[in-house]
Amino acid sequence: MAAITLAETKACLRVDNTVEDNLITKLIGSATATVENVLRQPLSAFGPLPDNIHTAILYTIAYLYEYRETADFDAMIKFLRAILAPYRKEEF
């Protein structure tokens, strides 16, 4: 089961149509992979997903959705490292 659903993401983004469902679904995958890369471990390594990790995935989706043409990936990764620091493995 995915950590974040399309319905949950659309509610967070306040999207109430299906026009961008394909884009949003891809962003869920990209955000999940990005968070796992920052964590240096898969989400499956966690029992119940901690709220900070859940929030980090939603933040990443929202950031990529809102700033799809002007995203500052360096700033986004720095934020993710800060919020995910307690869960981040030192090495792969």
mmCIF file of C-alpha atoms in Angstrom:
data_model
loop_
_atom_site.group_PDB
_atom_site.id
_atom_site.type_symbol
_atom_site.label_atom_id
_atom_site.label_comp_id
_atom_site.label_asym_id
_atom_site.label_seq_id
_atom_site.Cartn_x
_atom_site.Cartn_y
_atom_site.Cartn_z
ATOM 1 C CA MET A 1 0.000 0.000 0.000
ATOM 2 C CA ALA A 2 1.309 3.443 -0.893
ATOM 3 C CA ALA A 3 2.223 5.819 1.903
ATOM 4 C CA ILE A 4 0.240 8.598 0.245
ATOM 5 C CA THR A 5 -2.921 8.099 -1.810
ATOM 6 C CA LEU A 6 -4.083 10.095 -4.793
ATOM 7 C CA ALA A 7 -7.227 11.140 -2.900
ATOM 8 C CA GLU A 8 -5.220 12.365 0.099
ATOM 9 C CA THR A 9 -2.828 14.263 -2.155
ATOM 10 C CA LYS A 10 -5.628 15.913 -4.120
ATOM 11 C CA ALA A 11 -7.271 16.997 -0.869
ATOM 12 C CA CYS A 12 -3.969 18.488 0.305
ATOM 13 C CA LEU A 13 -3.482 20.283 -3.024
ATOM 14 C CA ARG A 14 -7.159 21.309 -3.093
ATOM 15 C CA VAL A 15 -7.633 19.749 -6.520
ATOM 16 C CA ASP A 16 -11.218 18.638 -7.115
ATOM 17 C CA ASN A 17 -11.062 17.423 -10.705
ATOM 18 C CA THR A 18 -9.365 14.573 -12.544
ATOM 19 C CA VAL A 19 -7.534 16.618 -15.181
ATOM 20 C CA GLU A 20 -4.137 16.332 -13.480
ATOM 21 C CA ASP A 21 -4.486 12.906 -11.879
ATOM 22 C CA ASN A 22 -1.705 11.466 -14.036
ATOM 23 C CA LEU A 23 0.690 14.287 -13.100
ATOM 24 C CA ILE A 24 -0.194 14.050 -9.412
ATOM 25 C CA THR A 25 0.295 10.285 -9.437
ATOM 26 C CA LYS A 26 3.768 10.748 -10.922
ATOM 27 C CA LEU A 27 4.562 13.402 -8.319
ATOM 28 C CA ILE A 28 3.571 10.970 -5.555
ATOM 29 C CA GLY A 29 6.088 8.475 -6.925
ATOM 30 C CA SER A 30 8.810 11.097 -7.331
ATOM 31 C CA ALA A 31 8.231 12.556 -3.875
ATOM 32 C CA THR A 32 8.256 9.121 -2.259
ATOM 33 C CA ALA A 33 11.519 8.218 -3.998
ATOM 34 C CA THR A 34 13.054 11.567 -3.037
ATOM 35 C CA VAL A 35 12.109 11.124 0.621
ATOM 36 C CA GLU A 36 13.467 7.570 0.615
ATOM 37 C CA ASN A 37 16.725 8.876 -0.883
ATOM 38 C CA VAL A 38 17.011 11.524 1.822
ATOM 39 C CA LEU A 39 16.197 8.923 4.495
ATOM 40 C CA ARG A 40 18.665 6.489 2.919
ATOM 41 C CA GLN A 41 16.165 3.716 3.550
ATOM 42 C CA PRO A 42 12.816 2.558 2.166
ATOM 43 C CA LEU A 43 9.553 3.605 3.758
ATOM 44 C CA SER A 44 8.908 -0.082 4.409
ATOM 45 C CA ALA A 45 11.648 0.092 7.070
ATOM 46 C CA PHE A 46 9.166 1.927 9.283
ATOM 47 C CA GLY A 47 6.201 0.282 10.975
ATOM 48 C CA PRO A 48 3.599 2.962 11.089
ATOM 49 C CA LEU A 49 4.936 5.877 9.081
ATOM 50 C CA PRO A 50 5.998 8.702 11.422
ATOM 51 C CA ASP A 51 4.075 11.949 10.948
ATOM 52 C CA ASN A 52 7.222 13.870 9.952
ATOM 53 C CA ILE A 53 7.895 11.463 7.084
ATOM 54 C CA HIS A 54 4.273 11.606 5.955
ATOM 55 C CA THR A 55 4.397 15.409 6.073
ATOM 56 C CA ALA A 56 7.699 15.444 4.163
ATOM 57 C CA ILE A 57 6.164 13.438 1.322
ATOM 58 C CA LEU A 58 3.130 15.733 1.133
ATOM 59 C CA TYR A 59 5.394 18.798 1.289
ATOM 60 C CA THR A 60 7.500 17.479 -1.576
ATOM 61 C CA ILE A 61 4.446 16.745 -3.702
ATOM 62 C CA ALA A 62 2.974 20.179 -3.027
ATOM 63 C CA TYR A 63 6.289 21.915 -3.708
ATOM 64 C CA LEU A 64 6.826 20.103 -6.998
ATOM 65 C CA TYR A 65 3.213 20.723 -8.024
ATOM 66 C CA GLU A 66 3.234 24.417 -7.176
ATOM 67 C CA TYR A 67 6.713 25.227 -8.488
ATOM 68 C CA ARG A 68 6.890 22.753 -11.354
ATOM 69 C CA GLU A 69 8.705 25.232 -13.592
ATOM 70 C CA THR A 70 10.801 27.126 -11.049
ATOM 71 C CA ALA A 71 11.536 24.617 -8.277
ATOM 72 C CA ASP A 72 14.683 25.172 -6.220
ATOM 73 C CA PHE A 73 15.653 21.555 -5.637
ATOM 74 C CA ASP A 74 18.588 22.460 -3.413
ATOM 75 C CA ALA A 75 16.296 24.324 -1.008
ATOM 76 C CA MET A 76 13.754 21.503 -1.109
ATOM 77 C CA ILE A 77 16.377 18.868 -0.250
ATOM 78 C CA LYS A 78 17.771 21.020 2.584
ATOM 79 C CA PHE A 79 14.274 21.290 4.070
ATOM 80 C CA LEU A 80 13.750 17.534 3.726
ATOM 81 C CA ARG A 81 17.076 16.782 5.392
ATOM 82 C CA ALA A 82 16.097 19.032 8.296
ATOM 83 C CA ILE A 83 12.651 17.531 8.871
ATOM 84 C CA LEU A 84 13.846 13.958 8.303
ATOM 85 C CA ALA A 85 17.098 14.162 10.291
ATOM 86 C CA PRO A 86 15.874 12.025 13.213
ATOM 87 C CA TYR A 87 15.000 9.171 10.829
ATOM 88 C CA ARG A 88 17.921 9.439 8.410
ATOM 89 C CA LYS A 89 20.491 6.653 8.316
ATOM 90 C CA GLU A 90 24.115 7.754 8.317
ATOM 91 C CA GLU A 91 24.956 5.478 5.397
ATOM 92 C CA PHE A 92 23.181 3.311 2.863
#
